[in-house]
Tab-separated table of C-alpha atoms and ligand atoms in Angstrom:
chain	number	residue	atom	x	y	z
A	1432	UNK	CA	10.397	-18.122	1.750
A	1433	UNK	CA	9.603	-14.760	0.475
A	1434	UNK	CA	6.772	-14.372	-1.693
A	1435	UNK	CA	6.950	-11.806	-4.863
A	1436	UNK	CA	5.469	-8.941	-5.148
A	1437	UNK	CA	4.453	-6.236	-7.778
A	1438	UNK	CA	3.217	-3.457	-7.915
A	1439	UNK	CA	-0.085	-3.403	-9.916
A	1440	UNK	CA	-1.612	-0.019	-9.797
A	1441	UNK	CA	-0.943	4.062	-9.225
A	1442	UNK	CA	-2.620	7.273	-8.948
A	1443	UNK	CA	-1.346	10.982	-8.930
A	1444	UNK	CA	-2.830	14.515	-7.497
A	1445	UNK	CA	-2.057	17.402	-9.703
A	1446	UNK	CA	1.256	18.423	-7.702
A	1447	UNK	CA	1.375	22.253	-6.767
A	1448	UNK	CA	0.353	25.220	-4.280
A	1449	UNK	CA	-2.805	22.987	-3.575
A	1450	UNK	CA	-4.712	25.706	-1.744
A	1451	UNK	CA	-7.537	24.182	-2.948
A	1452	UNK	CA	-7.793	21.217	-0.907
A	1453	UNK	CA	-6.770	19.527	2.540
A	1454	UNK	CA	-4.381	16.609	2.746
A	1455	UNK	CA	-7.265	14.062	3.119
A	1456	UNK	CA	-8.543	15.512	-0.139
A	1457	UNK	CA	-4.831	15.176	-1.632
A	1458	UNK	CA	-5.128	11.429	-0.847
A	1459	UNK	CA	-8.553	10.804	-2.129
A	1460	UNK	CA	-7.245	12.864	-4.977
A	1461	UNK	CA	-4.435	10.065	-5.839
A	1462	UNK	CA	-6.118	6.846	-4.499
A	1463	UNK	CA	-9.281	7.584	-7.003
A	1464	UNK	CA	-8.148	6.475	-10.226
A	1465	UNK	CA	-7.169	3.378	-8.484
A	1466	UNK	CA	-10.329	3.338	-7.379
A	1467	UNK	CA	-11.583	3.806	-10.705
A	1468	UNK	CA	-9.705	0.894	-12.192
A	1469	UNK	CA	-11.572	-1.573	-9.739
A	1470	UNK	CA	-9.563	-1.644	-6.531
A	1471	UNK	CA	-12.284	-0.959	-3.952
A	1472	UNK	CA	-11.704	-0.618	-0.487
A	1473	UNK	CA	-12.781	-4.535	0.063
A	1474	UNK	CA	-9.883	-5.881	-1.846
A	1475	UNK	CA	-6.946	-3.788	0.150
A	1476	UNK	CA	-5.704	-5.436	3.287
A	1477	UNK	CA	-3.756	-2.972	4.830
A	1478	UNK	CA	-2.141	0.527	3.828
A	1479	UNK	CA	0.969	2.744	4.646
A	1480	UNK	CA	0.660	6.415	5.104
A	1481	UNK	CA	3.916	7.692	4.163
A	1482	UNK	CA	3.646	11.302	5.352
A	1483	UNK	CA	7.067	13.298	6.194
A	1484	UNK	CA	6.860	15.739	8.533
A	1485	UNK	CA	3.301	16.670	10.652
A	1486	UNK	CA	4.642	20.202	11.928
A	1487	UNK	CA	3.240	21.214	8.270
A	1488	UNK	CA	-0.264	20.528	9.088
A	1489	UNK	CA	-0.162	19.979	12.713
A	1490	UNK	CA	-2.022	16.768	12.380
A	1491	UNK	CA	-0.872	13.761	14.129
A	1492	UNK	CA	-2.050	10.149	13.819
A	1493	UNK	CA	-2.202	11.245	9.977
A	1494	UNK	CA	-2.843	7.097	8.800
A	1495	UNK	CA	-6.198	7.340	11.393
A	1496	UNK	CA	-7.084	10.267	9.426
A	1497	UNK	CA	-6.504	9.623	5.586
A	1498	UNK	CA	-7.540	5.538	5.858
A	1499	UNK	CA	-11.083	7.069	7.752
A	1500	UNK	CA	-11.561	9.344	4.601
A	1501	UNK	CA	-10.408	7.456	2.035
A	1502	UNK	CA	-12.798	3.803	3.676
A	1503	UNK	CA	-9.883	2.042	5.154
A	1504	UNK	CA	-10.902	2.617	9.280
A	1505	UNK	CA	-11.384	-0.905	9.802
A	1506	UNK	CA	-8.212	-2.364	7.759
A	1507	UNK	CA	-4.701	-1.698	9.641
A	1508	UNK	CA	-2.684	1.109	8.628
A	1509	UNK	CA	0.576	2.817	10.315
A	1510	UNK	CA	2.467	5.584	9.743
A	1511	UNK	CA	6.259	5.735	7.736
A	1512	UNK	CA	8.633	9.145	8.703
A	1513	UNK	CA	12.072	9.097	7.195
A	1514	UNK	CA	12.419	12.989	6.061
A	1515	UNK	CA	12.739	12.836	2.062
A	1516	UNK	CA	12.706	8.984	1.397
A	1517	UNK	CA	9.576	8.268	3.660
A	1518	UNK	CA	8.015	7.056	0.519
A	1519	UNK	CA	10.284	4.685	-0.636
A	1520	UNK	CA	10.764	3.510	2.930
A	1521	UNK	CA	6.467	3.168	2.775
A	1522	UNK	CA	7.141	1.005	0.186
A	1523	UNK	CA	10.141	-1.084	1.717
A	1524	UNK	CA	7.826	-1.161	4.775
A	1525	UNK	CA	4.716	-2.499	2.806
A	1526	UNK	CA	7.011	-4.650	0.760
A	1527	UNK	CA	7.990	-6.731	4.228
A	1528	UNK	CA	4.969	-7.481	5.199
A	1529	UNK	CA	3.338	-8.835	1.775
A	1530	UNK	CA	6.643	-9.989	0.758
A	1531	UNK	CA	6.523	-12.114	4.345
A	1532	UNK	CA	2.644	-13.127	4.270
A	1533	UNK	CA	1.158	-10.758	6.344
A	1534	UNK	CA	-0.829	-9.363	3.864
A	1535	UNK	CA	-1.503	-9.915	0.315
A	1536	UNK	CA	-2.555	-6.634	-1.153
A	1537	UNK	CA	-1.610	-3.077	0.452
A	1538	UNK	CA	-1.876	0.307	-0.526
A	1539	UNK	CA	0.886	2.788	-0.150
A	1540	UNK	CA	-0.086	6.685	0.260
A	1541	UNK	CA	2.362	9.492	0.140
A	1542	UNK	CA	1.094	12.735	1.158
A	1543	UNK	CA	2.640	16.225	2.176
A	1544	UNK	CA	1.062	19.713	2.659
A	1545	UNK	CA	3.643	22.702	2.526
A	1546	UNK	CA	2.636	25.473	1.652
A	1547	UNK	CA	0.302	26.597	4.757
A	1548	UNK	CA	3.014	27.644	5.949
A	1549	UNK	CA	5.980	30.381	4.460
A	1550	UNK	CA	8.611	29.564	2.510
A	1551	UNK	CA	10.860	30.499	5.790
A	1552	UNK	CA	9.039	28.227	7.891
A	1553	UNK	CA	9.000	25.206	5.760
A	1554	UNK	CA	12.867	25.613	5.357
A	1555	UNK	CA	12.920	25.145	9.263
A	1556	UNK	CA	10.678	22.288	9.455
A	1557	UNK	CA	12.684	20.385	6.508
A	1558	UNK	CA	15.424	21.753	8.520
A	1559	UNK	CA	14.789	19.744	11.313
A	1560	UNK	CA	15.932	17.118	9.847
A	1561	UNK	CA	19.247	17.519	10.281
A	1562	UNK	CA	20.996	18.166	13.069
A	1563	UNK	CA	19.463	20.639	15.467
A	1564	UNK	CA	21.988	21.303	17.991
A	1565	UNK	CA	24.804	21.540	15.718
A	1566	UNK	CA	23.926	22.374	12.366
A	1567	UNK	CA	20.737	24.149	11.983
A	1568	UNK	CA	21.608	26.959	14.431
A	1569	UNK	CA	24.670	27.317	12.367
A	1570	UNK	CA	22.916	28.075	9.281
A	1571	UNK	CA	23.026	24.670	7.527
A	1572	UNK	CA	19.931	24.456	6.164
A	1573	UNK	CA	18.936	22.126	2.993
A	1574	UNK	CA	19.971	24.551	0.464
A	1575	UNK	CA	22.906	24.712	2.494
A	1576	UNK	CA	24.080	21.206	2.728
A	1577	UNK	CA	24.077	21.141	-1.114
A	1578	UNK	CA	25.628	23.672	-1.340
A	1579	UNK	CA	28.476	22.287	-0.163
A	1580	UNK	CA	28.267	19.577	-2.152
A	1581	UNK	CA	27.958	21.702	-5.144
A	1582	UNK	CA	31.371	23.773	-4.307
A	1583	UNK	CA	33.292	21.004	-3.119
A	1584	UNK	CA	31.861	18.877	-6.946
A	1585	UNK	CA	33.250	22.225	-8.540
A	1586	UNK	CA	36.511	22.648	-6.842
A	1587	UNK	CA	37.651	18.282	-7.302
A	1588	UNK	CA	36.198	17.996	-10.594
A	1589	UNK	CA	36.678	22.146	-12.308
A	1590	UNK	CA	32.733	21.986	-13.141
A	1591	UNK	CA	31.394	25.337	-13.806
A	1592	UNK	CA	27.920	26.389	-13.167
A	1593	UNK	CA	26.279	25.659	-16.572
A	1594	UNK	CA	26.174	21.981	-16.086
A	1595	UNK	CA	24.112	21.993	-13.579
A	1596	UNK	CA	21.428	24.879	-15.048
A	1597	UNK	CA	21.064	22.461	-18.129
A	1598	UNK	CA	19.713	19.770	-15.545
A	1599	UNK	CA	17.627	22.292	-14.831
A	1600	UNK	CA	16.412	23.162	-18.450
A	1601	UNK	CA	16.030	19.167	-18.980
A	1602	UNK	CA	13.776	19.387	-16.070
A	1603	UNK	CA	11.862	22.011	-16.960
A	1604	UNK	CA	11.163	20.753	-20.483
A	1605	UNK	CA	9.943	17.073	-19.263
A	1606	UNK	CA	7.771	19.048	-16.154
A	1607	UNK	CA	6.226	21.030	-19.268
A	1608	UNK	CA	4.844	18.177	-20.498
A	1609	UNK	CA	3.618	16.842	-17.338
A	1610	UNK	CA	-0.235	17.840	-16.263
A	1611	UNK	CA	0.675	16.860	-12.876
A	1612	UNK	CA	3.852	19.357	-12.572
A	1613	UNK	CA	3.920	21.866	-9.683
A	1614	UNK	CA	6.140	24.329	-12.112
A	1615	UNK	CA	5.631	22.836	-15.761
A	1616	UNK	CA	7.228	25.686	-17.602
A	1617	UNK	CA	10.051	25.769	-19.465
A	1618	UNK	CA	12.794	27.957	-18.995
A	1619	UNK	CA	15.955	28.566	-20.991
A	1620	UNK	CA	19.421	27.863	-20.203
A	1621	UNK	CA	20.277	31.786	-19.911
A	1622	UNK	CA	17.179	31.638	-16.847
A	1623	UNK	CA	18.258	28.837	-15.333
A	1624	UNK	CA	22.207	29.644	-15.669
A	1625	UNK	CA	21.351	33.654	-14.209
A	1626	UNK	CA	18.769	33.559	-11.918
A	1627	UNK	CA	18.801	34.600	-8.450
A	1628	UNK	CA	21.495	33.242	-5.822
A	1629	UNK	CA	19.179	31.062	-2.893
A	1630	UNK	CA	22.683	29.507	-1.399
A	1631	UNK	CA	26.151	30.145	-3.400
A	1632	UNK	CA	26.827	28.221	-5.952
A	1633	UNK	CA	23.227	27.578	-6.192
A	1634	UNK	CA	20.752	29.571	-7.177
A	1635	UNK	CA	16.688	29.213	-7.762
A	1636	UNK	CA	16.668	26.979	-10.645
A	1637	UNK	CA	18.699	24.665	-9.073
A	1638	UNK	CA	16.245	24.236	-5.621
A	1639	UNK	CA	13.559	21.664	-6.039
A	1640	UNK	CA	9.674	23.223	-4.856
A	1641	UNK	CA	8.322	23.545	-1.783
A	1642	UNK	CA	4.915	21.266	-2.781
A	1643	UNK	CA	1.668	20.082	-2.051
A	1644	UNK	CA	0.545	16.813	-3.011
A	1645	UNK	CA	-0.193	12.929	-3.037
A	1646	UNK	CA	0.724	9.885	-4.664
A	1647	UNK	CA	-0.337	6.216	-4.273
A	1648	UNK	CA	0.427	2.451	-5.375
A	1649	UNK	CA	-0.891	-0.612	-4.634
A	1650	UNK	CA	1.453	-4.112	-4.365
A	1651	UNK	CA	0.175	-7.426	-4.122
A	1652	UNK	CA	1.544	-10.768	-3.862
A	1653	UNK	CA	2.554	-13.475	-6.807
A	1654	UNK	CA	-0.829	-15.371	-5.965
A	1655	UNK	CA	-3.299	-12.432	-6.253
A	1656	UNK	CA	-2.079	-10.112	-9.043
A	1657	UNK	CA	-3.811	-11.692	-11.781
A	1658	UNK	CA	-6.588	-10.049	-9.933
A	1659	UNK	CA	-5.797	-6.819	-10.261
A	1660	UNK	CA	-3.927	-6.392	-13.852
A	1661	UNK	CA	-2.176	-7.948	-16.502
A	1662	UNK	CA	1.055	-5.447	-16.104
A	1663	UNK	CA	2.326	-6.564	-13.362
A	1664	UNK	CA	6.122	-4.143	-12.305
A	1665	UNK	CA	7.518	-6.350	-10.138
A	1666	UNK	CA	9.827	-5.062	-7.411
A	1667	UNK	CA	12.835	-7.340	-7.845
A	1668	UNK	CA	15.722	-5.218	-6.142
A	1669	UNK	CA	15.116	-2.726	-2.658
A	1670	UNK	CA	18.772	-1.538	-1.380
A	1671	UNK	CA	18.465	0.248	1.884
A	1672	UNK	CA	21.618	2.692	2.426
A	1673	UNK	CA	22.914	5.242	5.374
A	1674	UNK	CA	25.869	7.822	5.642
A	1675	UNK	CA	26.373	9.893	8.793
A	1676	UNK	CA	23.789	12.252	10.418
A	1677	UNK	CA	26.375	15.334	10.117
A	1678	UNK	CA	27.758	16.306	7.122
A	1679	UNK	CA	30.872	17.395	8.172
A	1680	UNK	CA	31.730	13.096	9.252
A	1681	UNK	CA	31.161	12.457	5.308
A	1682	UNK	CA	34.775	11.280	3.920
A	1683	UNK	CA	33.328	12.721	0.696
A	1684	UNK	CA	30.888	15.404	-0.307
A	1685	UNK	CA	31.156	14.461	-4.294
A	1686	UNK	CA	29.138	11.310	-3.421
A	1687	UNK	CA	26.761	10.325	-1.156
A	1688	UNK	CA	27.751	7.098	0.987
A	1689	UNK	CA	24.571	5.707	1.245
A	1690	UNK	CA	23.496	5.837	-1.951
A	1691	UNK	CA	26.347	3.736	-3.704
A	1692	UNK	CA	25.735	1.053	-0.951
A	1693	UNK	CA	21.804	0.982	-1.584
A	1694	UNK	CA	22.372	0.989	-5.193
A	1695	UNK	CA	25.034	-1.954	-5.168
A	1696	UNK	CA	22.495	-3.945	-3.079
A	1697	UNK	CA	19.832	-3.214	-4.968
A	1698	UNK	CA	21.292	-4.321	-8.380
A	1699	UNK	CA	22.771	-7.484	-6.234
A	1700	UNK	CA	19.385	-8.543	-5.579
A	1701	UNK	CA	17.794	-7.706	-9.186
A	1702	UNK	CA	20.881	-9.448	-10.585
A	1703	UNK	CA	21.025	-6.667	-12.645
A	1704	UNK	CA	24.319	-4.072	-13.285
A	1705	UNK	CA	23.795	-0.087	-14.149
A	1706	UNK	CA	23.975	-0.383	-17.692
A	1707	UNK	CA	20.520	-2.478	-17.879
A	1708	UNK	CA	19.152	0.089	-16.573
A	1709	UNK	CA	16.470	1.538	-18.393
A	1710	UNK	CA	15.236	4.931	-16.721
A	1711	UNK	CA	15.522	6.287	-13.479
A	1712	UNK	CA	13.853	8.174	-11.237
A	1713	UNK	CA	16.614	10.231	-9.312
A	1714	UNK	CA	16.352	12.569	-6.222
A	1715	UNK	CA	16.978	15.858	-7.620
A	1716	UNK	CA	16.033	17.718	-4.495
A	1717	UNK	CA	18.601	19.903	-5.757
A	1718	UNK	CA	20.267	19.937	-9.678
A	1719	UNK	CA	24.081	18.715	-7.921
A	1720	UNK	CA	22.162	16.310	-6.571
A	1721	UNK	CA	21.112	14.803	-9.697
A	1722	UNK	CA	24.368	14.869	-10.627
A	1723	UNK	CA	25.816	12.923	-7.907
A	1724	UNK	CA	23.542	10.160	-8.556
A	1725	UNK	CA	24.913	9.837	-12.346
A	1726	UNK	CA	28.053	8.692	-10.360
A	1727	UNK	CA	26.159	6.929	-7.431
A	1728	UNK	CA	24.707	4.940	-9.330
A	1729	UNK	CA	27.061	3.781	-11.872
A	1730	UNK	CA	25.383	5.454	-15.413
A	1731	UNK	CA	28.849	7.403	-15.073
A	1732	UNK	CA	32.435	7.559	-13.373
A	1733	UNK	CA	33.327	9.592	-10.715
A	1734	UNK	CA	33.671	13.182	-11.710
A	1735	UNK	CA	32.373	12.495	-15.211
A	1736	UNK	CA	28.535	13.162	-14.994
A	1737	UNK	CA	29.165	16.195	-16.683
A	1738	UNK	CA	30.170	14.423	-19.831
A	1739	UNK	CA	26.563	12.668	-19.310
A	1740	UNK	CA	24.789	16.290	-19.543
A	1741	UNK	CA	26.209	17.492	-22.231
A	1742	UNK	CA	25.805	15.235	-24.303
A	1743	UNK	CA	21.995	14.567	-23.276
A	1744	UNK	CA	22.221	11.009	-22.394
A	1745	UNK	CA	19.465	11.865	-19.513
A	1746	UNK	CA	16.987	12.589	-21.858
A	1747	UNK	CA	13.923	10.490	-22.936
A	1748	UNK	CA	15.483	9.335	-25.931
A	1749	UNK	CA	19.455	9.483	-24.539
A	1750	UNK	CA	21.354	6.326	-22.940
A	1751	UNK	CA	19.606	6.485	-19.198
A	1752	UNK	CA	16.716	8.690	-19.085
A	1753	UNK	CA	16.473	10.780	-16.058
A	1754	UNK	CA	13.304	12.421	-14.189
A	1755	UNK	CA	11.284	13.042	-17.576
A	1756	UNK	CA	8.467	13.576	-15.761
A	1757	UNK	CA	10.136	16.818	-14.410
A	1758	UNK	CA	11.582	15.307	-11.960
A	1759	UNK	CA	11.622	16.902	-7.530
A	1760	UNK	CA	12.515	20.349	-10.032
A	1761	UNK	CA	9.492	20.850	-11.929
A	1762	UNK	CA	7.304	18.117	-11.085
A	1763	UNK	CA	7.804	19.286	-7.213
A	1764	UNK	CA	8.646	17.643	-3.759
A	1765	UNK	CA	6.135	16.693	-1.271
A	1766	UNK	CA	8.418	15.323	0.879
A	1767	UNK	CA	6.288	12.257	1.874
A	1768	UNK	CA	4.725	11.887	-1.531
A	1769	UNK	CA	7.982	12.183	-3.413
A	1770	UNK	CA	8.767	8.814	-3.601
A	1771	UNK	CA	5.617	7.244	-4.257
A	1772	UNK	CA	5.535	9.564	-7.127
A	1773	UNK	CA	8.678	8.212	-8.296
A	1774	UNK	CA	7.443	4.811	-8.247
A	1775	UNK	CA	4.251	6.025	-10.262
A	1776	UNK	CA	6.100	7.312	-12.796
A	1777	UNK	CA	8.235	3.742	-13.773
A	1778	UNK	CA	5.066	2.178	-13.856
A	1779	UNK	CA	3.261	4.761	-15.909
A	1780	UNK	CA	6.730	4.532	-18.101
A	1781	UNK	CA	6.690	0.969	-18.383
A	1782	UNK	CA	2.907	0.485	-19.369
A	1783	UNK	CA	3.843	3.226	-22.203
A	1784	UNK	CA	0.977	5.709	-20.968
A	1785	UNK	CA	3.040	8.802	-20.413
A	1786	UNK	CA	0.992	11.583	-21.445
A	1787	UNK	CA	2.981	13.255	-23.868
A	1788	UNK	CA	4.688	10.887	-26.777
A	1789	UNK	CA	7.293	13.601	-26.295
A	1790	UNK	CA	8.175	12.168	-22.803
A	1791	UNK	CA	7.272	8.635	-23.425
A	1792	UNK	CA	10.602	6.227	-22.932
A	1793	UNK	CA	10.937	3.477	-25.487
A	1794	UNK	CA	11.266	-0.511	-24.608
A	1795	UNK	CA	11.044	0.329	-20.037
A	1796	UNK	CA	12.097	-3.272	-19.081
A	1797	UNK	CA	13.830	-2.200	-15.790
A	1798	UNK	CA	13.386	0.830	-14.221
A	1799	UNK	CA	14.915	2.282	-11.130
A	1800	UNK	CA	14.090	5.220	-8.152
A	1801	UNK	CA	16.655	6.701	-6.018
A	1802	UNK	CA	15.334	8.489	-2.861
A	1803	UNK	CA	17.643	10.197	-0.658
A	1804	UNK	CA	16.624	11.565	2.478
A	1805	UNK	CA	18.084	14.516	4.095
A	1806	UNK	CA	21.872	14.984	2.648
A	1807	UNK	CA	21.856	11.102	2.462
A	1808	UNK	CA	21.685	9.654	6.118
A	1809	UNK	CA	18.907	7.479	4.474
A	1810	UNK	CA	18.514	6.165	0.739
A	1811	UNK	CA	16.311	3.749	-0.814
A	1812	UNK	CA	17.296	2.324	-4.187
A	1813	UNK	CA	14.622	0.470	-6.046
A	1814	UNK	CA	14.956	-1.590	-9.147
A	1815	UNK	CA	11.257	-2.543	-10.934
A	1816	UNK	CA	11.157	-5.206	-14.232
A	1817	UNK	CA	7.993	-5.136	-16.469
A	1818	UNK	CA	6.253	-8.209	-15.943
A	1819	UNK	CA	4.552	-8.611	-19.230
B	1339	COA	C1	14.104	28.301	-3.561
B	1339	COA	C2	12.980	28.636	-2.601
B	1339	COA	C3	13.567	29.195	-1.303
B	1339	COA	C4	12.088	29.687	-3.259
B	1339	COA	O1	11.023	29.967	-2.380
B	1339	COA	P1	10.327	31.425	-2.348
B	1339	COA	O2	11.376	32.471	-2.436
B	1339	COA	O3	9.407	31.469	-1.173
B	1339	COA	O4	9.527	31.424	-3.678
B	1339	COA	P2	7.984	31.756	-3.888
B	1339	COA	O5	7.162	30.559	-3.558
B	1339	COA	O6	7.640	33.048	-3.215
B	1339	COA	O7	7.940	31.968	-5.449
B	1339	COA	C5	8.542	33.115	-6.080
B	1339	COA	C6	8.700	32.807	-7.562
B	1339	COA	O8	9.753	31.847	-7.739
B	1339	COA	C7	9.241	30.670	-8.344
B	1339	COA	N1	9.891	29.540	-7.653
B	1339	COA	C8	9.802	29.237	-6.341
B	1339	COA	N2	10.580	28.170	-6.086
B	1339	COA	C9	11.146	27.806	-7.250
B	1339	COA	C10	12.031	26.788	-7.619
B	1339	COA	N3	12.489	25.927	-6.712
B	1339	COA	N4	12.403	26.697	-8.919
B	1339	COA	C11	11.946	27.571	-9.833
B	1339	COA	N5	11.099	28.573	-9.538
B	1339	COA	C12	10.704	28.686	-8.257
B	1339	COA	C13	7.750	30.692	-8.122
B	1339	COA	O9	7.059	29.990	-9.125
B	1339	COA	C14	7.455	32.169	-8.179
B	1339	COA	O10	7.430	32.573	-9.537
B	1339	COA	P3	6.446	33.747	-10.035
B	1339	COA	O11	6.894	34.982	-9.291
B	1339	COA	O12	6.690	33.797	-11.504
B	1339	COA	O13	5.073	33.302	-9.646
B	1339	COA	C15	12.127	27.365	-2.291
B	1339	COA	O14	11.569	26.867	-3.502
B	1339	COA	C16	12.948	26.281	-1.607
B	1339	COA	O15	13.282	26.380	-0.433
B	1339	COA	N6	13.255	25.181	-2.313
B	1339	COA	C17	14.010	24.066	-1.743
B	1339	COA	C18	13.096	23.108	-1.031
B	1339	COA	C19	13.862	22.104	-0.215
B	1339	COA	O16	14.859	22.412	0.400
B	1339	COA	N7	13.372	20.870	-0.182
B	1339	COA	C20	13.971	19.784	0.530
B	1339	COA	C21	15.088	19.277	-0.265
B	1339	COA	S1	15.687	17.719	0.243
């Protein structure tokens, strides 16, 4: 019989161009507040590394490295790689083995470095993700495969451009107000809508960042989270999801496969539907993308997620509140970290400690992260109800 588990505590690095410190420091970085709160080393029984892609850094055996600097050498640890939802899949990962009675408390650490490397070179190390014989050598890199989807969205549904640069401005404003953000400015819809072209239709405000950072949770089982906290967010729905490895096998680029099937399992297990939903964290790796998952999962109907956007339901105080933390856009995208961070910010949301009142959801009972990795061979959907 499965046990249930929550998670019952989180911790953040400032997200950026972290020149200042090395990816063990990034981890330190997000594990100390937990730390702080009173989860020592002693009381963690195991941890995940959830850590992308190692060409970054060059460092293999990453989980030997961050659980020696961080105190955890002599508690088991492995390593997670599933290109953009490693975290999530971390967290399924972790999830199986409390959930099953291997261990009772485990802490789940997302980390990525990018930027010791060039912009160039990081888009052919994310790049290897897809498919290297016969669609990275063709030019289909991650802008790329968006792309694709953003023309093909514009050409079934007669979307114009401007929809997706206000995703972008709604980023921008919630990343803002975000200490953590990698880019917290805001920009106007005139920036967003004009700036440069990075991979027709798309242009640089619609291209998540190239980040540095780490993120971390800890879950524990039924029996031992009075322990550790009061607010318990239990995980009550995990949908696992998979579409082809090429693009070009998709039967549809105005959704993503994968995603509707992890979502519909996930809210199956919850016993939940879409419109209980409370927020969502969404992978915006790219502004279409956000779109998509409007549709995907179910807060609107094929081809009307534009309808959604314009009339700001995705914001803090609309009908399904989106990425107001900034979201992979403003907050930024450390591939491994991502979805950790996503996870951090539901329980941050639901405990009603968001920094800024002006970002602060009201009444988080369930909240929900979608993390798609690559152009959706993998997705994780997660559904979270406040346990207080
Ligand atoms: C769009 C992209 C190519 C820009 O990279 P770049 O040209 O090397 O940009 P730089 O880092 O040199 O920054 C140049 C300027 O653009 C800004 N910038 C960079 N990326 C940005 C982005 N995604 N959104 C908004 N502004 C961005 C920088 O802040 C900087 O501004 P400044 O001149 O005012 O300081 C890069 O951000 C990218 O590849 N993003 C997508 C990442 C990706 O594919 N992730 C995986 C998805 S699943």
């Amino acid at each position: 019989m499965a046990r249930k588990v929550a998670v019952v505590a989180g911790g953040h690095s400032k997200f950026g161009k972290r020149y200042d410190a090395t990816m063990r420091e990034l981890c330190a970085e997000a594990y100390k507040p937990i730390y702080d709160e009173g989860i020592s080393q002693d009381k963690i029984d195991a941890s995940v590394l959830s850590y992308a892609a190692s060409q970054f850094t060059g460092q293999g055996a990453g989980s030997a490295l961050i659980a020696d600097y961080i105190g955890l050498h002599d508690k088991p640890h492995l390593r997670v790689e599933s290109a953009c939802t490693t975290g999530t899949a971390s967290l399924r990962a972790a999830w199986g083995m409390v959930s099953a009675g291997l261990y009772d408390v485990m802490l789940v650490l997302g980390v990525e470095q990018m930027n010791r490397v060039s912009s160039a070179t990081a888009t052919e190390y994310m790049s290897q993700a897809g498919d290297m014989r016969w669609e990275y050598p063709f030019g289909i890199s991650f802008p790329a495969f968006y792309a694709l989807m953003a023309s093909r969205y514009m050409s079934e549904y007669g979307m114009e451009h401007d929809i997706l640069a206000k995703i972008a401005v709604k980023s921008h404003h919630y990343g803002a107000q975000n200490p953590k953000a990698h880019l917290p400015k805001e920009v106007s819809f005139e920036e967003a809508n004009n700036a440069i072209p990075i991979c027709r239709p798309l242009n640089l405000y619609d291209c998540s960042l190239i980040t540095d950072g780490a993120a971390a949770v800890v879950i524990a089982a039924e029996e031992r989270v009075k322990e550790f906290t009061d607010q318990p967010m239990w995980i009550t729905g995990i949908g696992a999801g998979a579409s082809s490895m090429m693009i070009q096998d998709r039967s549809t680029l105005t959704s993503i496969p994968g995603a509707k099937r992890a979502a519909q399992a996930a809210y199956k297990m919850a016993g939940v539907e879409s419109k209980d939903i409370d927020m969502a964290q969404v992978h915006d790796c790219f502004t279409i993308a956000e779109l998509i998952a409007y549709e995907d999962l179910g807060f609107a109907e094929p081809g009307k997620g534009p309808e959604l956007v314009e009339n700001k339901e995705n914001y803090h105080d609309g009908r399904i509140p989106v990425n107001v933390d900034g979201g992979l856009k403003s907050k930024g995208h450390p591939l491994g970290a991502t979805g950790v961070s996503m996870t951090y910010e539901v329980l941050k949301q639901m405990k009603g400690e968001a920094e800024n009142p002006t970002r602060q959801i009201d009444d988080v009972k369930h909240g929900l992260v979608h993390n798609v990795g690559q152009s959706g061979q993998f997705v994780n959907v997660f559904i979270y109800e406040r346990g207080w």
